[in-house]
């Protein structure tokens, strides 16, 4: 079922999207799709950090676009034009097409309208990786973690800061939110994108998130969802 949003470059539009993303990591479904791209590309600039849910979602999608691109089909989304009204506006897709043409020639079409060009771009990236002798990746996955504090007195801002301080090759932290679990305690739900060949989620949890110094704030960490977002270049 398609969802729709008002002008996302307006206060009202951003507020509605921020409320929508309060309980969601993506626009539709449980992994990044072309619905996310449709909303992402409607922004004229990065959203203000005061819209915390929108800002985290935007940074996560921006990172995915730069890291691996997004190919999953969505359920359908409509976004009202953000242009200043002065005359009857053309169809949104027609209005955005010239902007896409002005982008750098190396950019992949984010609207999925030129399927052949996307395939060629993917083949060129794979060939370039092989030619440069880079290690082939087995693929990428999107992982949702539940991170639980010791008690209701745990500083959740410092907990999230400690979690995000864990850095390694092939790991990219994404959007996050606090979820009440009872008795005044909240847990942190946080998305991450990993390169399967480089990052073991079990090792990340056992040796980093539940070990010193992060375990000063973290009592336990569980995997909520694990989805493939990019298949192996070897297959």
PDB file of N, CA, C and O in Angstrom, residues 140-211:
ATOM      1  N   UNK A 140      26.615  -7.643   1.418  1.00  0.00           N
ATOM      2  CA  UNK A 140      26.358  -6.754   2.549  1.00  0.00           C
ATOM      3  C   UNK A 140      25.025  -7.116   3.178  1.00  0.00           C
ATOM      4  O   UNK A 140      24.123  -7.615   2.516  1.00  0.00           O
ATOM      5  N   UNK A 141      24.915  -6.839   4.472  1.00  0.00           N
ATOM      6  CA  UNK A 141      23.692  -7.135   5.205  1.00  0.00           C
ATOM      7  C   UNK A 141      23.304  -5.962   6.073  1.00  0.00           C
ATOM      8  O   UNK A 141      24.157  -5.195   6.522  1.00  0.00           O
ATOM      9  N   UNK A 142      21.999  -5.830   6.286  1.00  0.00           N
ATOM     10  CA  UNK A 142      21.459  -4.819   7.192  1.00  0.00           C
ATOM     11  C   UNK A 142      21.023  -5.533   8.464  1.00  0.00           C
ATOM     12  O   UNK A 142      20.250  -6.494   8.411  1.00  0.00           O
ATOM     13  N   UNK A 143      21.518  -5.067   9.612  1.00  0.00           N
ATOM     14  CA  UNK A 143      21.265  -5.744  10.885  1.00  0.00           C
ATOM     15  C   UNK A 143      20.639  -4.764  11.880  1.00  0.00           C
ATOM     16  O   UNK A 143      21.104  -3.633  12.013  1.00  0.00           O
ATOM     17  N   UNK A 144      19.593  -5.207  12.559  1.00  0.00           N
ATOM     18  CA  UNK A 144      18.956  -4.409  13.609  1.00  0.00           C
ATOM     19  C   UNK A 144      19.282  -5.039  14.958  1.00  0.00           C
ATOM     20  O   UNK A 144      19.030  -6.220  15.178  1.00  0.00           O
ATOM     21  N   UNK A 145      19.869  -4.227  15.863  1.00  0.00           N
ATOM     22  CA  UNK A 145      20.272  -4.721  17.178  1.00  0.00           C
ATOM     23  C   UNK A 145      19.418  -4.102  18.283  1.00  0.00           C
ATOM     24  O   UNK A 145      19.019  -2.936  18.204  1.00  0.00           O
ATOM     25  N   UNK A 146      19.170  -4.893  19.327  1.00  0.00           N
ATOM     26  CA  UNK A 146      18.600  -4.410  20.583  1.00  0.00           C
ATOM     27  C   UNK A 146      19.748  -4.311  21.583  1.00  0.00           C
ATOM     28  O   UNK A 146      20.389  -5.334  21.888  1.00  0.00           O
ATOM     29  N   UNK A 147      20.003  -3.106  22.101  1.00  0.00           N
ATOM     30  CA  UNK A 147      21.076  -2.913  23.076  1.00  0.00           C
ATOM     31  C   UNK A 147      20.439  -2.483  24.396  1.00  0.00           C
ATOM     32  O   UNK A 147      19.797  -1.429  24.470  1.00  0.00           O
ATOM     33  N   UNK A 148      20.619  -3.293  25.438  1.00  0.00           N
ATOM     34  CA  UNK A 148      19.940  -3.046  26.716  1.00  0.00           C
ATOM     35  C   UNK A 148      20.920  -2.504  27.769  1.00  0.00           C
ATOM     36  O   UNK A 148      22.043  -3.003  27.878  1.00  0.00           O
ATOM     37  N   UNK A 149      20.482  -1.497  28.525  1.00  0.00           N
ATOM     38  CA  UNK A 149      21.326  -0.911  29.572  1.00  0.00           C
ATOM     39  C   UNK A 149      21.249  -1.732  30.861  1.00  0.00           C
ATOM     40  O   UNK A 149      20.443  -2.663  30.976  1.00  0.00           O
ATOM     41  N   UNK A 150      22.038  -1.337  31.855  1.00  0.00           N
ATOM     42  CA  UNK A 150      22.022  -2.049  33.134  1.00  0.00           C
ATOM     43  C   UNK A 150      20.765  -1.744  33.938  1.00  0.00           C
ATOM     44  O   UNK A 150      20.183  -2.632  34.549  1.00  0.00           O
ATOM     45  N   UNK A 151      20.355  -0.470  33.931  1.00  0.00           N
ATOM     46  CA  UNK A 151      19.160  -0.092  34.697  1.00  0.00           C
ATOM     47  C   UNK A 151      18.638   1.239  34.198  1.00  0.00           C
ATOM     48  O   UNK A 151      19.135   1.785  33.205  1.00  0.00           O
ATOM     49  N   UNK A 152      17.628   1.776  34.898  1.00  0.00           N
ATOM     50  CA  UNK A 152      17.000   3.021  34.461  1.00  0.00           C
ATOM     51  C   UNK A 152      17.879   4.242  34.716  1.00  0.00           C
ATOM     52  O   UNK A 152      17.543   5.351  34.287  1.00  0.00           O
ATOM     53  N   UNK A 153      19.001   4.064  35.421  1.00  0.00           N
ATOM     54  CA  UNK A 153      19.903   5.184  35.680  1.00  0.00           C
ATOM     55  C   UNK A 153      21.021   5.280  34.648  1.00  0.00           C
ATOM     56  O   UNK A 153      21.808   6.216  34.667  1.00  0.00           O
ATOM     57  N   UNK A 154      21.074   4.323  33.747  1.00  0.00           N
ATOM     58  CA  UNK A 154      22.099   4.347  32.703  1.00  0.00           C
ATOM     59  C   UNK A 154      21.863   5.521  31.759  1.00  0.00           C
ATOM     60  O   UNK A 154      20.742   5.735  31.302  1.00  0.00           O
ATOM     61  N   UNK A 155      22.902   6.284  31.475  1.00  0.00           N
ATOM     62  CA  UNK A 155      22.816   7.418  30.539  1.00  0.00           C
ATOM     63  C   UNK A 155      22.751   6.852  29.119  1.00  0.00           C
ATOM     64  O   UNK A 155      23.740   6.366  28.588  1.00  0.00           O
ATOM     65  N   UNK A 156      21.556   6.933  28.500  1.00  0.00           N
ATOM     66  CA  UNK A 156      21.363   6.315  27.191  1.00  0.00           C
ATOM     67  C   UNK A 156      22.121   7.049  26.084  1.00  0.00           C
ATOM     68  O   UNK A 156      22.488   6.456  25.068  1.00  0.00           O
ATOM     69  N   UNK A 157      22.337   8.350  26.272  1.00  0.00           N
ATOM     70  CA  UNK A 157      23.117   9.097  25.285  1.00  0.00           C
ATOM     71  C   UNK A 157      24.564   8.598  25.271  1.00  0.00           C
ATOM     72  O   UNK A 157      25.169   8.420  24.207  1.00  0.00           O
ATOM     73  N   UNK A 158      25.124   8.343  26.460  1.00  0.00           N
ATOM     74  CA  UNK A 158      26.484   7.827  26.545  1.00  0.00           C
ATOM     75  C   UNK A 158      26.545   6.377  26.075  1.00  0.00           C
ATOM     76  O   UNK A 158      27.546   5.945  25.498  1.00  0.00           O
ATOM     77  N   UNK A 159      25.458   5.628  26.326  1.00  0.00           N
ATOM     78  CA  UNK A 159      25.402   4.244  25.834  1.00  0.00           C
ATOM     79  C   UNK A 159      25.480   4.230  24.312  1.00  0.00           C
ATOM     80  O   UNK A 159      26.275   3.471  23.732  1.00  0.00           O
ATOM     81  N   UNK A 160      24.670   5.062  23.660  1.00  0.00           N
ATOM     82  CA  UNK A 160      24.704   5.091  22.199  1.00  0.00           C
ATOM     83  C   UNK A 160      26.062   5.578  21.689  1.00  0.00           C
ATOM     84  O   UNK A 160      26.584   5.050  20.700  1.00  0.00           O
ATOM     85  N   UNK A 161      26.626   6.561  22.371  1.00  0.00           N
ATOM     86  CA  UNK A 161      27.953   7.059  21.975  1.00  0.00           C
ATOM     87  C   UNK A 161      28.998   5.953  22.076  1.00  0.00           C
ATOM     88  O   UNK A 161      29.863   5.813  21.201  1.00  0.00           O
ATOM     89  N   UNK A 162      28.900   5.132  23.129  1.00  0.00           N
ATOM     90  CA  UNK A 162      29.848   4.032  23.314  1.00  0.00           C
ATOM     91  C   UNK A 162      29.680   2.984  22.222  1.00  0.00           C
ATOM     92  O   UNK A 162      30.657   2.448  21.686  1.00  0.00           O
ATOM     93  N   UNK A 163      28.417   2.691  21.867  1.00  0.00           N
ATOM     94  CA  UNK A 163      28.153   1.714  20.807  1.00  0.00           C
ATOM     95  C   UNK A 163      28.725   2.206  19.481  1.00  0.00           C
ATOM     96  O   UNK A 163      29.422   1.470  18.771  1.00  0.00           O
ATOM     97  N   UNK A 164      28.447   3.460  19.143  1.00  0.00           N
ATOM     98  CA  UNK A 164      28.921   4.002  17.867  1.00  0.00           C
ATOM     99  C   UNK A 164      30.438   4.199  17.834  1.00  0.00           C
ATOM    100  O   UNK A 164      31.020   4.349  16.759  1.00  0.00           O
ATOM    101  N   UNK A 165      31.078   4.197  19.014  1.00  0.00           N
ATOM    102  CA  UNK A 165      32.539   4.341  19.053  1.00  0.00           C
ATOM    103  C   UNK A 165      33.247   3.094  18.533  1.00  0.00           C
ATOM    104  O   UNK A 165      34.430   3.129  18.217  1.00  0.00           O
ATOM    105  N   UNK A 166      32.512   1.965  18.457  1.00  0.00           N
ATOM    106  CA  UNK A 166      33.087   0.735  17.909  1.00  0.00           C
ATOM    107  C   UNK A 166      33.174   0.882  16.394  1.00  0.00           C
ATOM    108  O   UNK A 166      32.160   0.987  15.711  1.00  0.00           O
ATOM    109  N   UNK A 167      34.366   0.922  15.888  1.00  0.00           N
ATOM    110  CA  UNK A 167      34.607   1.111  14.461  1.00  0.00           C
ATOM    111  C   UNK A 167      35.498  -0.002  13.928  1.00  0.00           C
ATOM    112  O   UNK A 167      36.445  -0.409  14.592  1.00  0.00           O
ATOM    113  N   UNK A 168      35.151  -0.502  12.754  1.00  0.00           N
ATOM    114  CA  UNK A 168      36.002  -1.502  12.096  1.00  0.00           C
ATOM    115  C   UNK A 168      35.696  -1.487  10.601  1.00  0.00           C
ATOM    116  O   UNK A 168      34.656  -0.966  10.172  1.00  0.00           O
ATOM    117  N   UNK A 169      36.603  -2.034   9.832  1.00  0.00           N
ATOM    118  CA  UNK A 169      36.418  -2.085   8.388  1.00  0.00           C
ATOM    119  C   UNK A 169      35.183  -2.921   8.054  1.00  0.00           C
ATOM    120  O   UNK A 169      35.011  -4.023   8.566  1.00  0.00           O
ATOM    121  N   UNK A 170      34.310  -2.362   7.218  1.00  0.00           N
ATOM    122  CA  UNK A 170      33.119  -3.086   6.802  1.00  0.00           C
ATOM    123  C   UNK A 170      31.907  -2.873   7.687  1.00  0.00           C
ATOM    124  O   UNK A 170      30.868  -3.491   7.478  1.00  0.00           O
ATOM    125  N   UNK A 171      32.021  -1.970   8.689  1.00  0.00           N
ATOM    126  CA  UNK A 171      30.904  -1.691   9.609  1.00  0.00           C
ATOM    127  C   UNK A 171      30.465  -0.242   9.464  1.00  0.00           C
ATOM    128  O   UNK A 171      31.291   0.677   9.506  1.00  0.00           O
ATOM    129  N   UNK A 172      29.160  -0.041   9.275  1.00  0.00           N
ATOM    130  CA  UNK A 172      28.611   1.310   9.162  1.00  0.00           C
ATOM    131  C   UNK A 172      27.348   1.396  10.023  1.00  0.00           C
ATOM    132  O   UNK A 172      26.377   0.691   9.794  1.00  0.00           O
ATOM    133  N   UNK A 173      27.392   2.257  11.059  1.00  0.00           N
ATOM    134  CA  UNK A 173      26.237   2.447  11.927  1.00  0.00           C
ATOM    135  C   UNK A 173      25.198   3.302  11.238  1.00  0.00           C
ATOM    136  O   UNK A 173      25.523   4.224  10.495  1.00  0.00           O
ATOM    137  N   UNK A 174      23.912   3.005  11.499  1.00  0.00           N
ATOM    138  CA  UNK A 174      22.824   3.745  10.860  1.00  0.00           C
ATOM    139  C   UNK A 174      21.868   4.362  11.865  1.00  0.00           C
ATOM    140  O   UNK A 174      22.271   4.821  12.932  1.00  0.00           O
ATOM    141  N   UNK A 175      20.586   4.367  11.525  1.00  0.00           N
ATOM    142  CA  UNK A 175      19.564   5.015  12.351  1.00  0.00           C
ATOM    143  C   UNK A 175      19.373   4.264  13.671  1.00  0.00           C
ATOM    144  O   UNK A 175      19.657   3.072  13.782  1.00  0.00           O
ATOM    145  N   UNK A 176      18.870   5.002  14.668  1.00  0.00           N
ATOM    146  CA  UNK A 176      18.636   4.397  15.973  1.00  0.00           C
ATOM    147  C   UNK A 176      17.452   5.069  16.648  1.00  0.00           C
ATOM    148  O   UNK A 176      17.028   6.152  16.253  1.00  0.00           O
ATOM    149  N   UNK A 177      16.929   4.412  17.685  1.00  0.00           N
ATOM    150  CA  UNK A 177      15.839   4.990  18.476  1.00  0.00           C
ATOM    151  C   UNK A 177      15.799   4.301  19.834  1.00  0.00           C
ATOM    152  O   UNK A 177      16.318   3.193  20.015  1.00  0.00           O
ATOM    153  N   UNK A 178      15.191   4.987  20.811  1.00  0.00           N
ATOM    154  CA  UNK A 178      15.029   4.428  22.149  1.00  0.00           C
ATOM    155  C   UNK A 178      13.626   3.843  22.263  1.00  0.00           C
ATOM    156  O   UNK A 178      12.645   4.480  21.880  1.00  0.00           O
ATOM    157  N   UNK A 179      13.534   2.629  22.824  1.00  0.00           N
ATOM    158  CA  UNK A 179      12.261   1.928  22.945  1.00  0.00           C
ATOM    159  C   UNK A 179      12.021   1.559  24.406  1.00  0.00           C
ATOM    160  O   UNK A 179      12.860   0.890  25.019  1.00  0.00           O
ATOM    161  N   UNK A 180      10.907   1.987  25.002  1.00  0.00           N
ATOM    162  CA  UNK A 180      10.606   1.636  26.397  1.00  0.00           C
ATOM    163  C   UNK A 180      10.432   0.128  26.554  1.00  0.00           C
ATOM    164  O   UNK A 180       9.823  -0.531  25.727  1.00  0.00           O
ATOM    165  N   UNK A 181      10.987  -0.416  27.669  1.00  0.00           N
ATOM    166  CA  UNK A 181      10.838  -1.845  27.946  1.00  0.00           C
ATOM    167  C   UNK A 181      10.126  -2.077  29.282  1.00  0.00           C
ATOM    168  O   UNK A 181       9.804  -3.215  29.614  1.00  0.00           O
ATOM    169  N   UNK A 182       9.877  -1.007  30.061  1.00  0.00           N
ATOM    170  CA  UNK A 182       9.176  -1.151  31.338  1.00  0.00           C
ATOM    171  C   UNK A 182       9.991  -0.677  32.513  1.00  0.00           C
ATOM    172  O   UNK A 182      11.230  -0.645  32.460  1.00  0.00           O
ATOM    173  N   UNK A 183       9.288  -0.275  33.592  1.00  0.00           N
ATOM    174  CA  UNK A 183       9.919   0.180  34.822  1.00  0.00           C
ATOM    175  C   UNK A 183      10.874   1.355  34.597  1.00  0.00           C
ATOM    176  O   UNK A 183      11.902   1.486  35.260  1.00  0.00           O
ATOM    177  N   UNK A 184      10.538   2.186  33.619  1.00  0.00           N
ATOM    178  CA  UNK A 184      11.362   3.367  33.353  1.00  0.00           C
ATOM    179  C   UNK A 184      12.620   3.082  32.554  1.00  0.00           C
ATOM    180  O   UNK A 184      13.425   3.981  32.301  1.00  0.00           O
ATOM    181  N   UNK A 185      12.814   1.836  32.155  1.00  0.00           N
ATOM    182  CA  UNK A 185      14.017   1.457  31.402  1.00  0.00           C
ATOM    183  C   UNK A 185      13.726   1.508  29.905  1.00  0.00           C
ATOM    184  O   UNK A 185      12.660   1.102  29.455  1.00  0.00           O
ATOM    185  N   UNK A 186      14.683   2.011  29.157  1.00  0.00           N
ATOM    186  CA  UNK A 186      14.585   2.026  27.700  1.00  0.00           C
ATOM    187  C   UNK A 186      15.769   1.269  27.107  1.00  0.00           C
ATOM    188  O   UNK A 186      16.852   1.229  27.683  1.00  0.00           O
ATOM    189  N   UNK A 187      15.534   0.665  25.948  1.00  0.00           N
ATOM    190  CA  UNK A 187      16.618  -0.007  25.229  1.00  0.00           C
ATOM    191  C   UNK A 187      16.905   0.768  23.948  1.00  0.00           C
ATOM    192  O   UNK A 187      16.060   1.504  23.437  1.00  0.00           O
ATOM    193  N   UNK A 188      18.097   0.599  23.427  1.00  0.00           N
ATOM    194  CA  UNK A 188      18.498   1.238  22.172  1.00  0.00           C
ATOM    195  C   UNK A 188      18.333   0.245  21.030  1.00  0.00           C
ATOM    196  O   UNK A 188      18.867  -0.857  21.078  1.00  0.00           O
ATOM    197  N   UNK A 189      17.569   0.636  20.013  1.00  0.00           N
ATOM    198  CA  UNK A 189      17.500  -0.143  18.776  1.00  0.00           C
ATOM    199  C   UNK A 189      18.324   0.613  17.737  1.00  0.00           C
ATOM    200  O   UNK A 189      18.087   1.803  17.496  1.00  0.00           O
ATOM    201  N   UNK A 190      19.279  -0.051  17.138  1.00  0.00           N
ATOM    202  CA  UNK A 190      20.180   0.618  16.205  1.00  0.00           C
ATOM    203  C   UNK A 190      20.440  -0.260  14.981  1.00  0.00           C
ATOM    204  O   UNK A 190      20.611  -1.471  15.097  1.00  0.00           O
ATOM    205  N   UNK A 191      20.427   0.374  13.809  1.00  0.00           N
ATOM    206  CA  UNK A 191      20.701  -0.317  12.555  1.00  0.00           C
ATOM    207  C   UNK A 191      22.195  -0.256  12.243  1.00  0.00           C
ATOM    208  O   UNK A 191      22.876   0.701  12.609  1.00  0.00           O
ATOM    209  N   UNK A 192      22.678  -1.267  11.561  1.00  0.00           N
ATOM    210  CA  UNK A 192      24.043  -1.210  11.038  1.00  0.00           C
ATOM    211  C   UNK A 192      24.096  -1.966   9.723  1.00  0.00           C
ATOM    212  O   UNK A 192      23.322  -2.902   9.491  1.00  0.00           O
ATOM    213  N   UNK A 193      24.989  -1.517   8.856  1.00  0.00           N
ATOM    214  CA  UNK A 193      25.247  -2.206   7.591  1.00  0.00           C
ATOM    215  C   UNK A 193      26.641  -2.812   7.679  1.00  0.00           C
ATOM    216  O   UNK A 193      27.588  -2.132   8.077  1.00  0.00           O
ATOM    217  N   UNK A 194      26.752  -4.098   7.337  1.00  0.00           N
ATOM    218  CA  UNK A 194      28.042  -4.769   7.430  1.00  0.00           C
ATOM    219  C   UNK A 194      28.420  -5.427   6.100  1.00  0.00           C
ATOM    220  O   UNK A 194      27.549  -5.806   5.321  1.00  0.00           O
ATOM    221  N   UNK A 195      29.711  -5.520   5.853  1.00  0.00           N
ATOM    222  CA  UNK A 195      30.242  -6.329   4.758  1.00  0.00           C
ATOM    223  C   UNK A 195      30.457  -7.722   5.339  1.00  0.00           C
ATOM    224  O   UNK A 195      31.209  -7.903   6.293  1.00  0.00           O
ATOM    225  N   UNK A 196      29.751  -8.703   4.788  1.00  0.00           N
ATOM    226  CA  UNK A 196      29.708 -10.032   5.394  1.00  0.00           C
ATOM    227  C   UNK A 196      31.081 -10.679   5.557  1.00  0.00           C
ATOM    228  O   UNK A 196      31.324 -11.392   6.536  1.00  0.00           O
ATOM    229  N   UNK A 197      31.982 -10.455   4.597  1.00  0.00           N
ATOM    230  CA  UNK A 197      33.311 -11.055   4.661  1.00  0.00           C
ATOM    231  C   UNK A 197      34.172 -10.438   5.762  1.00  0.00           C
ATOM    232  O   UNK A 197      35.120 -11.059   6.240  1.00  0.00           O
ATOM    233  N   UNK A 198      33.849  -9.196   6.155  1.00  0.00           N
ATOM    234  CA  UNK A 198      34.721  -8.451   7.058  1.00  0.00           C
ATOM    235  C   UNK A 198      34.220  -8.391   8.494  1.00  0.00           C
ATOM    236  O   UNK A 198      35.021  -8.205   9.409  1.00  0.00           O
ATOM    237  N   UNK A 199      32.915  -8.509   8.692  1.00  0.00           N
ATOM    238  CA  UNK A 199      32.352  -8.324  10.033  1.00  0.00           C
ATOM    239  C   UNK A 199      31.517  -9.537  10.449  1.00  0.00           C
ATOM    240  O   UNK A 199      30.590  -9.931   9.739  1.00  0.00           O
ATOM    241  N   UNK A 200      31.847 -10.101  11.584  1.00  0.00           N
ATOM    242  CA  UNK A 200      31.035 -11.150  12.202  1.00  0.00           C
ATOM    243  C   UNK A 200      30.196 -10.484  13.293  1.00  0.00           C
ATOM    244  O   UNK A 200      30.741  -9.878  14.215  1.00  0.00           O
ATOM    245  N   UNK A 201      28.885 -10.590  13.188  1.00  0.00           N
ATOM    246  CA  UNK A 201      28.005  -9.949  14.169  1.00  0.00           C
ATOM    247  C   UNK A 201      28.220 -10.545  15.558  1.00  0.00           C
ATOM    248  O   UNK A 201      28.249  -9.827  16.558  1.00  0.00           O
ATOM    249  N   UNK A 202      28.387 -11.861  15.638  1.00  0.00           N
ATOM    250  CA  UNK A 202      28.608 -12.515  16.935  1.00  0.00           C
ATOM    251  C   UNK A 202      29.879 -11.995  17.596  1.00  0.00           C
ATOM    252  O   UNK A 202      29.901 -11.708  18.801  1.00  0.00           O
ATOM    253  N   UNK A 203      30.943 -11.865  16.795  1.00  0.00           N
ATOM    254  CA  UNK A 203      32.204 -11.347  17.342  1.00  0.00           C
ATOM    255  C   UNK A 203      32.066  -9.894  17.757  1.00  0.00           C
ATOM    256  O   UNK A 203      32.584  -9.476  18.801  1.00  0.00           O
ATOM    257  N   UNK A 204      31.345  -9.120  16.948  1.00  0.00           N
ATOM    258  CA  UNK A 204      31.116  -7.708  17.277  1.00  0.00           C
ATOM    259  C   UNK A 204      30.425  -7.576  18.627  1.00  0.00           C
ATOM    260  O   UNK A 204      30.821  -6.743  19.462  1.00  0.00           O
ATOM    261  N   UNK A 205      29.405  -8.400  18.859  1.00  0.00           N
ATOM    262  CA  UNK A 205      28.658  -8.330  20.116  1.00  0.00           C
ATOM    263  C   UNK A 205      29.501  -8.807  21.293  1.00  0.00           C
ATOM    264  O   UNK A 205      29.612  -8.122  22.317  1.00  0.00           O
ATOM    265  N   UNK A 206      30.117  -9.989  21.152  1.00  0.00           N
ATOM    266  CA  UNK A 206      30.843 -10.600  22.270  1.00  0.00           C
ATOM    267  C   UNK A 206      32.136  -9.882  22.619  1.00  0.00           C
ATOM    268  O   UNK A 206      32.461  -9.690  23.795  1.00  0.00           O
ATOM    269  N   UNK A 207      32.895  -9.463  21.599  1.00  0.00           N
ATOM    270  CA  UNK A 207      34.230  -8.908  21.843  1.00  0.00           C
ATOM    271  C   UNK A 207      34.265  -7.384  21.920  1.00  0.00           C
ATOM    272  O   UNK A 207      35.280  -6.821  22.347  1.00  0.00           O
ATOM    273  N   UNK A 208      33.182  -6.725  21.502  1.00  0.00           N
ATOM    274  CA  UNK A 208      33.196  -5.261  21.500  1.00  0.00           C
ATOM    275  C   UNK A 208      32.031  -4.652  22.285  1.00  0.00           C
ATOM    276  O   UNK A 208      32.242  -3.885  23.229  1.00  0.00           O
ATOM    277  N   UNK A 209      30.792  -4.996  21.909  1.00  0.00           N
ATOM    278  CA  UNK A 209      29.639  -4.345  22.531  1.00  0.00           C
ATOM    279  C   UNK A 209      29.377  -4.816  23.960  1.00  0.00           C
ATOM    280  O   UNK A 209      28.843  -4.060  24.773  1.00  0.00           O
ATOM    281  N   UNK A 210      29.746  -6.061  24.258  1.00  0.00           N
ATOM    282  CA  UNK A 210      29.545  -6.582  25.616  1.00  0.00           C
ATOM    283  C   UNK A 210      30.868  -6.750  26.356  1.00  0.00           C
ATOM    284  O   UNK A 210      30.971  -7.531  27.311  1.00  0.00           O
ATOM    285  N   UNK A 211      31.887  -6.041  25.904  1.00  0.00           N
ATOM    286  CA  UNK A 211      33.207  -6.088  26.540  1.00  0.00           C
ATOM    287  C   UNK A 211      33.620  -4.667  26.920  1.00  0.00           C
ATOM    288  O   UNK A 211      32.989  -3.690  26.531  1.00  0.00           O
TER     289      UNK A 211
END
